[in-house]
mmCIF file of C-alpha atoms in Angstrom:
data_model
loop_
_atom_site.group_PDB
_atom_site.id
_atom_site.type_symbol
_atom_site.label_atom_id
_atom_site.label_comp_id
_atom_site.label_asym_id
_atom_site.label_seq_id
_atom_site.Cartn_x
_atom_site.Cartn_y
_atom_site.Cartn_z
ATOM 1 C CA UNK Z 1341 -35.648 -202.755 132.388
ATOM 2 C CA UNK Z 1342 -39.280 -202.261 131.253
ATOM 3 C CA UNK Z 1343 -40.683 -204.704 128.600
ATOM 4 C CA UNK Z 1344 -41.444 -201.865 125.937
ATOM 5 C CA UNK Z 1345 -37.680 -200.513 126.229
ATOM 6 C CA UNK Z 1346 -36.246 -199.496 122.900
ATOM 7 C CA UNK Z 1347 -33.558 -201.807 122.498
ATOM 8 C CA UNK Z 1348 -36.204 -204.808 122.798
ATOM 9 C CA UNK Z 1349 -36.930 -206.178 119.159
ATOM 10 C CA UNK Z 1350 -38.441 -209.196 120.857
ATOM 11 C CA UNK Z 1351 -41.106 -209.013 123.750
ATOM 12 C CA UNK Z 1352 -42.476 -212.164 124.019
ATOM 13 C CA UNK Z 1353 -46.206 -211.148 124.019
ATOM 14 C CA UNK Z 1354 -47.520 -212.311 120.859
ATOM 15 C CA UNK Z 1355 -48.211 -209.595 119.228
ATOM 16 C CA UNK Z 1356 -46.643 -209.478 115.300
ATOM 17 C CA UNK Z 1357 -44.932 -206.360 115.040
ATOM 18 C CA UNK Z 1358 -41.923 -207.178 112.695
ATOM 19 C CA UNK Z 1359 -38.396 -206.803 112.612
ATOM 20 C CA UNK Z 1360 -37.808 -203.297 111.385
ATOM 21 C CA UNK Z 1361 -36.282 -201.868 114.249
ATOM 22 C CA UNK Z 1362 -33.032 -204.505 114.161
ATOM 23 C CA UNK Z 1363 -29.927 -202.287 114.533
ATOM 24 C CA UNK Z 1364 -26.751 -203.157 112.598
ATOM 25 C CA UNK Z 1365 -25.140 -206.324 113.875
ATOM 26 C CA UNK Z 1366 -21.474 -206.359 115.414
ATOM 27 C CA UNK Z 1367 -18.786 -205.548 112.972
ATOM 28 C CA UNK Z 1368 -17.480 -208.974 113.691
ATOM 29 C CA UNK Z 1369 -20.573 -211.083 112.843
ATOM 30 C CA UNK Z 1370 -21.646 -209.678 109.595
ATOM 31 C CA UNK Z 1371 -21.737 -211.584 106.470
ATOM 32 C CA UNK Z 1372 -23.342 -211.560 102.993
ATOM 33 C CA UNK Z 1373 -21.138 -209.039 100.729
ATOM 34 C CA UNK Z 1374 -18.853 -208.024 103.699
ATOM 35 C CA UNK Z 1375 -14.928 -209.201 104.264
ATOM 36 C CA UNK Z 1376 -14.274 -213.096 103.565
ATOM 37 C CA UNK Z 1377 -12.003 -215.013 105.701
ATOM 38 C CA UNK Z 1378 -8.579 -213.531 104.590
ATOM 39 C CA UNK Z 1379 -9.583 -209.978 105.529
ATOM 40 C CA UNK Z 1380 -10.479 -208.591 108.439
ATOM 41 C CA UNK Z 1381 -11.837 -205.374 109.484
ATOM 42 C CA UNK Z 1382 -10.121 -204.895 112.659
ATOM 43 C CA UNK Z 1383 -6.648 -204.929 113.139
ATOM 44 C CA UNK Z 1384 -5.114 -207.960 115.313
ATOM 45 C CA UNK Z 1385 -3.090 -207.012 118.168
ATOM 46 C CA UNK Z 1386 -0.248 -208.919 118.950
ATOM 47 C CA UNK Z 1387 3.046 -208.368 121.034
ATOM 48 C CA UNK Z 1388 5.844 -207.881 119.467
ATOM 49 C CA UNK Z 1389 7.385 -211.437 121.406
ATOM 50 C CA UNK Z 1390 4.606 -213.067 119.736
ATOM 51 C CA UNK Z 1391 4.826 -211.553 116.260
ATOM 52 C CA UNK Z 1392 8.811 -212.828 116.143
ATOM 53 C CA UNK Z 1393 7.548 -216.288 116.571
ATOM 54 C CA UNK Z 1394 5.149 -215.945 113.199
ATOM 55 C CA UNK Z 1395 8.118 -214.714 111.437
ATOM 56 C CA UNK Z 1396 10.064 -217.766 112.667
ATOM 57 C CA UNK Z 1397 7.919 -219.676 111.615
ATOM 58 C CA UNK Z 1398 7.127 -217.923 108.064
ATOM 59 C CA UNK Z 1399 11.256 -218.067 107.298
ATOM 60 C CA UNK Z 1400 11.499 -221.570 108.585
ATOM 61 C CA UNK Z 1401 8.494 -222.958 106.561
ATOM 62 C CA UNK Z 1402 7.466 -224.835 109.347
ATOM 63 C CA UNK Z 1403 3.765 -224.858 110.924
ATOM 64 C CA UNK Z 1404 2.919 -222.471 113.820
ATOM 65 C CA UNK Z 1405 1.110 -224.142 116.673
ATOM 66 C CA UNK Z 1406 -0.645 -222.082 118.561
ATOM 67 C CA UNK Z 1407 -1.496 -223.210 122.307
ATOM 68 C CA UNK Z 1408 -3.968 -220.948 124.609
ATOM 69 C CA UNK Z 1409 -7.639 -220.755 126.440
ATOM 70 C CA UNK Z 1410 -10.465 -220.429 124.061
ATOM 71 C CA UNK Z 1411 -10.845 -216.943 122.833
ATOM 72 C CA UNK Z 1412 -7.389 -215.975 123.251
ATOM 73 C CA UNK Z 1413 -7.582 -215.112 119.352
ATOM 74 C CA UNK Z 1414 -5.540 -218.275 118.043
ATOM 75 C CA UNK Z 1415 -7.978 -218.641 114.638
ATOM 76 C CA UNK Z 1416 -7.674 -214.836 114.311
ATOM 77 C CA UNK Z 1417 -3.955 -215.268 114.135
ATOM 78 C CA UNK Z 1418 -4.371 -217.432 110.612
ATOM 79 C CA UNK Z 1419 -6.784 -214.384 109.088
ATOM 80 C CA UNK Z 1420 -4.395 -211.681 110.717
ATOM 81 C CA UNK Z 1421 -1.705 -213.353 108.644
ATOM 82 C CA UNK Z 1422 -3.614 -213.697 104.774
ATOM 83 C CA UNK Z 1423 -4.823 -209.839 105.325
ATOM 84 C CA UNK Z 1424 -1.511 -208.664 106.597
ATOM 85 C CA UNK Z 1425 0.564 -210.405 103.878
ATOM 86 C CA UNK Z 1426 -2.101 -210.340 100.976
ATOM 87 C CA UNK Z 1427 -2.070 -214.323 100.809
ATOM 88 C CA UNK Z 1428 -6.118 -214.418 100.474
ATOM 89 C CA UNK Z 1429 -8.619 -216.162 102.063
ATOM 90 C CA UNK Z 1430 -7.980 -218.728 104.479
ATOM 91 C CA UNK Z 1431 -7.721 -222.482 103.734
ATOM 92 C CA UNK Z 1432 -10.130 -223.919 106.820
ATOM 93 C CA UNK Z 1433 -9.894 -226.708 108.395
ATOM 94 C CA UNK Z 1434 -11.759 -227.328 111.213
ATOM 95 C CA UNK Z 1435 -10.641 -231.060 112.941
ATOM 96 C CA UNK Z 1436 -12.709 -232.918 114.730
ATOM 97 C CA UNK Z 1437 -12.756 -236.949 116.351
ATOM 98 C CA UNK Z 1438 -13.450 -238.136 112.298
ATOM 99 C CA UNK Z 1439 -11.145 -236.179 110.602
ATOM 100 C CA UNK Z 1440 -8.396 -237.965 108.532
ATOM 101 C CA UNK Z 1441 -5.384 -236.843 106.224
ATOM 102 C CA UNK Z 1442 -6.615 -238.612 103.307
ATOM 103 C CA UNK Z 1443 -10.305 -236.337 102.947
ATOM 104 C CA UNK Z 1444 -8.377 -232.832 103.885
ATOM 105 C CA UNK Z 1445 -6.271 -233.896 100.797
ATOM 106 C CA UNK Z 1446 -8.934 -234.493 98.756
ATOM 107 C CA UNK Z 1447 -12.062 -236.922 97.553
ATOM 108 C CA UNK Z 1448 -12.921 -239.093 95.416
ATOM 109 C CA UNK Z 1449 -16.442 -239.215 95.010
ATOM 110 C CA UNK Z 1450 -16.698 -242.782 93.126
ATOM 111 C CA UNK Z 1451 -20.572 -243.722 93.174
ATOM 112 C CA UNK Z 1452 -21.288 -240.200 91.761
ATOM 113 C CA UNK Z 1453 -18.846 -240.845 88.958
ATOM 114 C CA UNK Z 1454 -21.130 -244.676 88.451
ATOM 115 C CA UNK Z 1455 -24.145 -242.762 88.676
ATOM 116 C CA UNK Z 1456 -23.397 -240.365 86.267
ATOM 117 C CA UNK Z 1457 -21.555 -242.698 83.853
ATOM 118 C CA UNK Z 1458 -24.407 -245.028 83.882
ATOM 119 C CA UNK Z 1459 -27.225 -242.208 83.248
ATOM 120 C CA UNK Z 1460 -24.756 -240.837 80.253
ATOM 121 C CA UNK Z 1461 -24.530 -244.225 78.516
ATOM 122 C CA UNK Z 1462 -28.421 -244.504 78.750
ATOM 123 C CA UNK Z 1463 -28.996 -241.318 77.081
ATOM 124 C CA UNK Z 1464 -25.522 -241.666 74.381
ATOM 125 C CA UNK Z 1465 -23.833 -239.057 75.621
ATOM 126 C CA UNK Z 1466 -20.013 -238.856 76.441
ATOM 127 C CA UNK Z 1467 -19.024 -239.952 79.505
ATOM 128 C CA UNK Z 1468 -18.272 -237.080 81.889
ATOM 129 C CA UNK Z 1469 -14.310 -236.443 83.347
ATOM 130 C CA UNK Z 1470 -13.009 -237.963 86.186
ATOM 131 C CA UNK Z 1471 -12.031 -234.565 87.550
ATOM 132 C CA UNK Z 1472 -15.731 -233.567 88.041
ATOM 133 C CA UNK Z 1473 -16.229 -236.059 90.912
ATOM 134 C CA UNK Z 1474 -12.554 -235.374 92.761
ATOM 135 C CA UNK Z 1475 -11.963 -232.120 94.782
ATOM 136 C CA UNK Z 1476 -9.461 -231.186 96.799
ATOM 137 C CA UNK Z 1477 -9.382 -230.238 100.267
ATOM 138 C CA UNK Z 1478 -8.275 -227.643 102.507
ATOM 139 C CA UNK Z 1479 -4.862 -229.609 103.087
ATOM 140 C CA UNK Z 1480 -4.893 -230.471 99.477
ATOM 141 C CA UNK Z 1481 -5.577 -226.989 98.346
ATOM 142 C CA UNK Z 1482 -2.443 -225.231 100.302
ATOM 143 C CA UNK Z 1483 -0.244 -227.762 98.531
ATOM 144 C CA UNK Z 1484 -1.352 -226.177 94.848
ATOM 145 C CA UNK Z 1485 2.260 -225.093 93.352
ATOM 146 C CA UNK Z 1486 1.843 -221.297 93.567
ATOM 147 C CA UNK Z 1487 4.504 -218.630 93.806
ATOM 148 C CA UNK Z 1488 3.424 -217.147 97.415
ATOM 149 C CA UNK Z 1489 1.867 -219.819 99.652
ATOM 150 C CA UNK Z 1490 -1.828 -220.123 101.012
ATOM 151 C CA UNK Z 1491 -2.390 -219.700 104.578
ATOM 152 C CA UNK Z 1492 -4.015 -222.933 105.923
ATOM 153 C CA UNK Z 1493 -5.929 -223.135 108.971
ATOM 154 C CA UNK Z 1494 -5.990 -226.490 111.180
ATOM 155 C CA UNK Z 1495 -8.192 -225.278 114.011
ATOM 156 C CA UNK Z 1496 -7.995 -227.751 116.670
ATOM 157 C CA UNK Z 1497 -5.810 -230.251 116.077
ATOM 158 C CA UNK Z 1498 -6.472 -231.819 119.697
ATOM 159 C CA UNK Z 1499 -9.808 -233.037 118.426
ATOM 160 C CA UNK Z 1500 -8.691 -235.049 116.157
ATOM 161 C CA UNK Z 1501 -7.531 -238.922 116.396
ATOM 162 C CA UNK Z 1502 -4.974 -239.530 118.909
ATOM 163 C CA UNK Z 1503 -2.910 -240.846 115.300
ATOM 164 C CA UNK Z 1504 -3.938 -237.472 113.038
ATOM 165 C CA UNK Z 1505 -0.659 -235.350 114.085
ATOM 166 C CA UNK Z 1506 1.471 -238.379 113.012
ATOM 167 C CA UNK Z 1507 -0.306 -238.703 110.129
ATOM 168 C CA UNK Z 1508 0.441 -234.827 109.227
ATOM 169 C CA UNK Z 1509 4.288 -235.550 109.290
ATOM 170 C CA UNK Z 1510 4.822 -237.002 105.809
ATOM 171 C CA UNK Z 1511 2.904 -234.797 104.257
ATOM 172 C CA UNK Z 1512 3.995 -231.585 106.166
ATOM 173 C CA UNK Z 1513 7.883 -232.684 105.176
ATOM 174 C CA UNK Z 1514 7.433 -233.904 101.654
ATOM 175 C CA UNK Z 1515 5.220 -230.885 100.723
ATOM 176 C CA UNK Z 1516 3.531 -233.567 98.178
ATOM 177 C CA UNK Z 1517 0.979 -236.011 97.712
ATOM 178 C CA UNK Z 1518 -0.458 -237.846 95.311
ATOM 179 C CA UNK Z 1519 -4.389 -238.844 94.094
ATOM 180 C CA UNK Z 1520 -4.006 -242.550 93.028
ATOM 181 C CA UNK Z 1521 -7.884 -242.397 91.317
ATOM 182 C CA UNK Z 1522 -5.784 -239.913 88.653
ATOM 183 C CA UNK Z 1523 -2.225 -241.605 88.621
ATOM 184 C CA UNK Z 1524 -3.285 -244.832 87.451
ATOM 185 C CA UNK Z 1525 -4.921 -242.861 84.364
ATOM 186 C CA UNK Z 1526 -3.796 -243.902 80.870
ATOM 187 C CA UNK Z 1527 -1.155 -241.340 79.767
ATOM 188 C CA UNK Z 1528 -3.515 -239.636 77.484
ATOM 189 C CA UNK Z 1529 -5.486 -238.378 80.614
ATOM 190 C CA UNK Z 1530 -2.182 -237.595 82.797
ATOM 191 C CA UNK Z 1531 -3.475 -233.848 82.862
ATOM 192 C CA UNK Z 1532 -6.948 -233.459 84.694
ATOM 193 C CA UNK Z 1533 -8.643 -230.636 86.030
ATOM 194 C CA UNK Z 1534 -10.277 -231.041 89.355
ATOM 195 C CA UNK Z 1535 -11.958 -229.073 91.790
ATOM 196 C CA UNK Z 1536 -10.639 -227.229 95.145
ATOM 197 C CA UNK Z 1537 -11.715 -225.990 98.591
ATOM 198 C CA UNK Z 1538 -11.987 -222.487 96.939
ATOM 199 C CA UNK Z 1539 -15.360 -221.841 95.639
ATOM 200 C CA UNK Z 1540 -15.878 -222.032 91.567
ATOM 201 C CA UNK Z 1541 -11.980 -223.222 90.862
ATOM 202 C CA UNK Z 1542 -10.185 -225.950 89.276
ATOM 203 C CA UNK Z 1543 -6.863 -226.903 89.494
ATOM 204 C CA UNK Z 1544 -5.212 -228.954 86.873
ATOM 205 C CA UNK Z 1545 -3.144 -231.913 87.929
ATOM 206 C CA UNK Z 1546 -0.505 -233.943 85.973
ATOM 207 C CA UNK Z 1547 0.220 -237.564 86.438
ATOM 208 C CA UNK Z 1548 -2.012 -237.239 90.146
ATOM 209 C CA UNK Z 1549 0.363 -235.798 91.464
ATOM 210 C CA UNK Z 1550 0.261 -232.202 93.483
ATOM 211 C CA UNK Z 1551 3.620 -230.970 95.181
ATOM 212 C CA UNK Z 1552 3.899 -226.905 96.197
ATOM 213 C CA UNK Z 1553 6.461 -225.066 95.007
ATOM 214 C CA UNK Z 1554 6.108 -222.399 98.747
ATOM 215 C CA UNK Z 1555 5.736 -224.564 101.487
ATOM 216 C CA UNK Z 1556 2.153 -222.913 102.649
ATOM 217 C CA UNK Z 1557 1.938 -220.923 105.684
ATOM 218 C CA UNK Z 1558 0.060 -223.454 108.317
ATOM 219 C CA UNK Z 1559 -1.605 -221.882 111.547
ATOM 220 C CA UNK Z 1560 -2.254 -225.249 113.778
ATOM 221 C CA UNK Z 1561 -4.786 -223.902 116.668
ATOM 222 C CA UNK Z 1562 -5.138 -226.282 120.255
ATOM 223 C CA UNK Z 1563 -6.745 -225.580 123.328
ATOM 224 C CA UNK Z 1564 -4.190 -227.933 125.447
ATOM 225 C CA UNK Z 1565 -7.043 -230.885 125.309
ATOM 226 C CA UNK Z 1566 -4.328 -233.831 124.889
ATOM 227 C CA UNK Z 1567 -0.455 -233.600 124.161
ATOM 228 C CA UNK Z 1568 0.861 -234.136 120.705
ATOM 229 C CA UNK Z 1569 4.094 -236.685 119.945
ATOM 230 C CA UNK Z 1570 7.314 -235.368 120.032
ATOM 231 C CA UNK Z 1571 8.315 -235.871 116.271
ATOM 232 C CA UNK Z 1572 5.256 -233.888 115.862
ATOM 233 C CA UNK Z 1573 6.182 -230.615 117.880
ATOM 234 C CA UNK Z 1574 9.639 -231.119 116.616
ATOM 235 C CA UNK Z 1575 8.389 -229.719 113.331
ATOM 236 C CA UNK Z 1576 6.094 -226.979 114.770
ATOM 237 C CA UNK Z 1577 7.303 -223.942 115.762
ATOM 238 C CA UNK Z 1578 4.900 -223.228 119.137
ATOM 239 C CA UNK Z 1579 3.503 -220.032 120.213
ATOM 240 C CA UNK Z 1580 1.459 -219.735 123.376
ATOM 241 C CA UNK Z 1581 -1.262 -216.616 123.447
ATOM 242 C CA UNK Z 1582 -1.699 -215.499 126.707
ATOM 243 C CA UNK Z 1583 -5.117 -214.030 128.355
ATOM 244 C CA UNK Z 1584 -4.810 -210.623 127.241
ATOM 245 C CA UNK Z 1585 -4.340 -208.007 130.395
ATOM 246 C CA UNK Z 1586 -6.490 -204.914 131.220
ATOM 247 C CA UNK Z 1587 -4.244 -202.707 128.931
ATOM 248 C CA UNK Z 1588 -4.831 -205.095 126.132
ATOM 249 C CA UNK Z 1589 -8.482 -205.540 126.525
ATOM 250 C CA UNK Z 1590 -8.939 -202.295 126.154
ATOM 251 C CA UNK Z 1591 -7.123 -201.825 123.062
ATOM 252 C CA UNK Z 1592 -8.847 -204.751 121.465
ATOM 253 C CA UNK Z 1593 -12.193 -203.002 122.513
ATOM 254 C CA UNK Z 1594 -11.134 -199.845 120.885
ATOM 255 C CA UNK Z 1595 -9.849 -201.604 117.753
ATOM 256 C CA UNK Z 1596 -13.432 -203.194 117.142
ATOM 257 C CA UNK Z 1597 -15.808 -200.786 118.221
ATOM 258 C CA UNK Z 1598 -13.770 -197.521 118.568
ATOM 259 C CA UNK Z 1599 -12.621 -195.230 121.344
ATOM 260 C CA UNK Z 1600 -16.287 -194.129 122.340
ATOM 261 C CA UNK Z 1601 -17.078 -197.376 123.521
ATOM 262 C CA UNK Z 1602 -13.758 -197.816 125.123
ATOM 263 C CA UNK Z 1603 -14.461 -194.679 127.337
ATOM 264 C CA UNK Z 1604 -16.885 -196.539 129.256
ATOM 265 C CA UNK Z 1605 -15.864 -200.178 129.738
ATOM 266 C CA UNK Z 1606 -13.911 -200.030 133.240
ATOM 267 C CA UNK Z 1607 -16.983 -201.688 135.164
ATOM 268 C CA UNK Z 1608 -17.577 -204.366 132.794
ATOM 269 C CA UNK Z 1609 -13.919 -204.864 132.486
ATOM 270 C CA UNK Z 1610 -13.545 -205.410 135.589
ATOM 271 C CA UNK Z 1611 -16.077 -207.354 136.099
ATOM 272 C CA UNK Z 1612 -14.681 -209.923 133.178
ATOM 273 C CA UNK Z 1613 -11.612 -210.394 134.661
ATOM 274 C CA UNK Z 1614 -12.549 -211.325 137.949
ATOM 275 C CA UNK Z 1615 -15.016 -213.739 136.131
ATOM 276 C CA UNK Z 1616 -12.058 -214.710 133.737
ATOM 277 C CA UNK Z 1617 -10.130 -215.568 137.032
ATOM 278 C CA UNK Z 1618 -12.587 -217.481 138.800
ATOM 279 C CA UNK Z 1619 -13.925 -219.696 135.526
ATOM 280 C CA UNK Z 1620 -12.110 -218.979 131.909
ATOM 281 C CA UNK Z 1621 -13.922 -216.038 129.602
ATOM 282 C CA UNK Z 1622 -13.074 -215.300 125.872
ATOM 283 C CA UNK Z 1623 -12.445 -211.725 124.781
ATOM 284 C CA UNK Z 1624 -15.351 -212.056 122.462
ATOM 285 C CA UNK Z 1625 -17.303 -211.890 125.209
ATOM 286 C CA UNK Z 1626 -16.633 -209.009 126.686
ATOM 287 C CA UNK Z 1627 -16.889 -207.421 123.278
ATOM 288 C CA UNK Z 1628 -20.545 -208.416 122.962
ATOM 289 C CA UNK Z 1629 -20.753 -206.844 126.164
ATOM 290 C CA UNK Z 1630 -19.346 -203.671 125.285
ATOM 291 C CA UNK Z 1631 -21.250 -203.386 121.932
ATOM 292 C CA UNK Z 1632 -24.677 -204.453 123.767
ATOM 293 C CA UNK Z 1633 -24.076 -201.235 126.213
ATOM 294 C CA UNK Z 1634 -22.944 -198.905 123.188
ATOM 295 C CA UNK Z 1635 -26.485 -199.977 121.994
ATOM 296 C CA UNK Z 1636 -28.330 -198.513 124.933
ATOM 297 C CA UNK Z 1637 -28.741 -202.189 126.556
ATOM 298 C CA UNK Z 1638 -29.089 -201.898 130.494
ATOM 299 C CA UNK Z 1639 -26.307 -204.904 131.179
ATOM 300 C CA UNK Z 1640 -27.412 -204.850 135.166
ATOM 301 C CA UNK Z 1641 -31.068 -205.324 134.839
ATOM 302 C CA UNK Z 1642 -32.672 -209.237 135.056
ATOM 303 C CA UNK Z 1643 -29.095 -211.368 135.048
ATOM 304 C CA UNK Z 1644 -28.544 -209.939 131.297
ATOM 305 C CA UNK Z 1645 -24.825 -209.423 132.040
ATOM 306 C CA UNK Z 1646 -24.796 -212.888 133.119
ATOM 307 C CA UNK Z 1647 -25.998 -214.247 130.301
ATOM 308 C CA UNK Z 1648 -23.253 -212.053 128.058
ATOM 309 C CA UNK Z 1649 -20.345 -213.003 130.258
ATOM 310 C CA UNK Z 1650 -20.902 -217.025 131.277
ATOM 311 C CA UNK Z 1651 -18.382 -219.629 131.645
ATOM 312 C CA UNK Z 1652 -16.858 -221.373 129.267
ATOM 313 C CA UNK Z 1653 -16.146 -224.634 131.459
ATOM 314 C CA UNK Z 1654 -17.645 -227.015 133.582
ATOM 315 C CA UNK Z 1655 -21.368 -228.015 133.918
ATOM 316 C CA UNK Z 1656 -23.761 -224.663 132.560
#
């Protein structure tokens, strides 16, 4: 691969040339105006096995945990779900050692409300609502009464405190919670409008009190880190994704970058699953391969395809 080859934005020699020549990036990493997080512009291929388990799930009104490696496509399934069913975007969640019930529910952001009370009585003016300084979370949000449920992703749940699944129980059964900053209002101000994990809207609350009229349709992802109590999977349906096989990985390839590409992808297929074997890969991976050839990107020149296709465990 010579230094001035075409596909080369970058050179590293210095010399200012700008970035006119960048090609269009991936279909599944562009942003700005393109599809939010409940659409998606590839389909989502799942076995039919695996797609009776959703609808278990969906008719039971219990949450789906989904166990596999990483890049098995378990956050996918939670956007696969909103576009399929027309639920909108995703509720996100993303857990990690500090998360807690209480902030997914919602906060309560008290010093702002001082702040701004104190500044307001300085300059006369009326003091501003309580709802301004509460918003709801991603949790929180799902529990809004609608008439069709919210799909709510909790992406790794085995992150999170060893107590967080435990926690999840009451409010996973009682499909309810309750804001005590609102419910010890006055009952002139019973009915506040506050703000919610969706961008630009407010949701009105009575008495601080939010309970959902559809039990919202909860996507719970793991990567088999820790094990969860058994009251906890009691509750959950479970679905396990398996590494996809040759005959899938080719029809995922297809799906996102179309049948040309597919053509040529027995080497590097290959090649991923005997790397998959030996040390865990994600699919996405050998998509970025794919694409990267498809863009006229010599994969076997200076360790590039080593680079693309790296482990996902153990010391890099």
């Amino acid at each position: 691969m010579t230094s001035d080859a075409p596909w080369r934005i970058f050179r590293g020699d210095g010399e200012p040339r700008g970035i006119d020549g960048l090609p269009p990036a991936p279909p599944w990493r562009r942003f700005g105006d393109g599809p939010r997080s409940g659409t998606r512009a590839a389909p989502y291929l799942i076995s039919a096995k695996d797609a009776d388990v959703v609808n278990a799930a969906l008719h039971l009104r219990r949450p789906l945990l989904v166990t596999g490696q990483p890049g098995t496509g378990k956050s996918s399934l939670a956007r696969a779900i909103a576009h399929e069913l027309q639920l909108g975007d995703v509720l996100h969640w993303p857990v990690n050692s500090r998360s807690t019930v209480s902030e997914a529910l919602y906060r309560y952001d008290a010093v702002g409300r001082l702040r701004e009370t104190a500044l307001n009585r300085d300059r006369e003016r009326e003091e501003p609502p309580i709802g301004t300084f509460v918003r709801l979370g991603p949790l929180g949000t799902a529990l809004v009464p609608r008439t069709e449920p919210r799909v709510l992703l909790v992406d790794e749940l085995d992150k999170g405190d060893v107590d967080l699944p435990n926690d999840l129980l009451t409010v996973f059964e009682e499909g309810e919670y309750e804001i005590p900053e609102l419910a010890r209002l006055p009952e002139d101000q019973s009915v506040v409008d506050v703000l919610s994990a969706d961008p630009d809207t407010r949701i009105t609350v009575t008495r601080g009190r939010v309970r959902c009229d559809e039990f919202p349709v909860v996507v719970i992802t793991s990567n088999g880190e820790r094990d969860f109590p058994p009251a906890f999977l009691r509750r959950c349906v479970r679905l396990e994704l398996p590494p996809p096989d040759s005959r899938r990985l080719r029809e995922i390839v297809s799906a996102h970058l179309g049948d040309t590409a597919a053509a040529d992808v027995e080497d590097l297929l290959q090649v991923f699953l005997s790397r998959q074997q030996r040390g865990g890969l994600a699919t996405d991976q050998l998509l970025n391969a794919v694409f990267l050839r498809a863009g006229g990107v010599d994969l076997d020149a200076d360790g590039l395809l080593d680079a693309v296709l790296h482990r996902l465990g153990g010391t890099i």
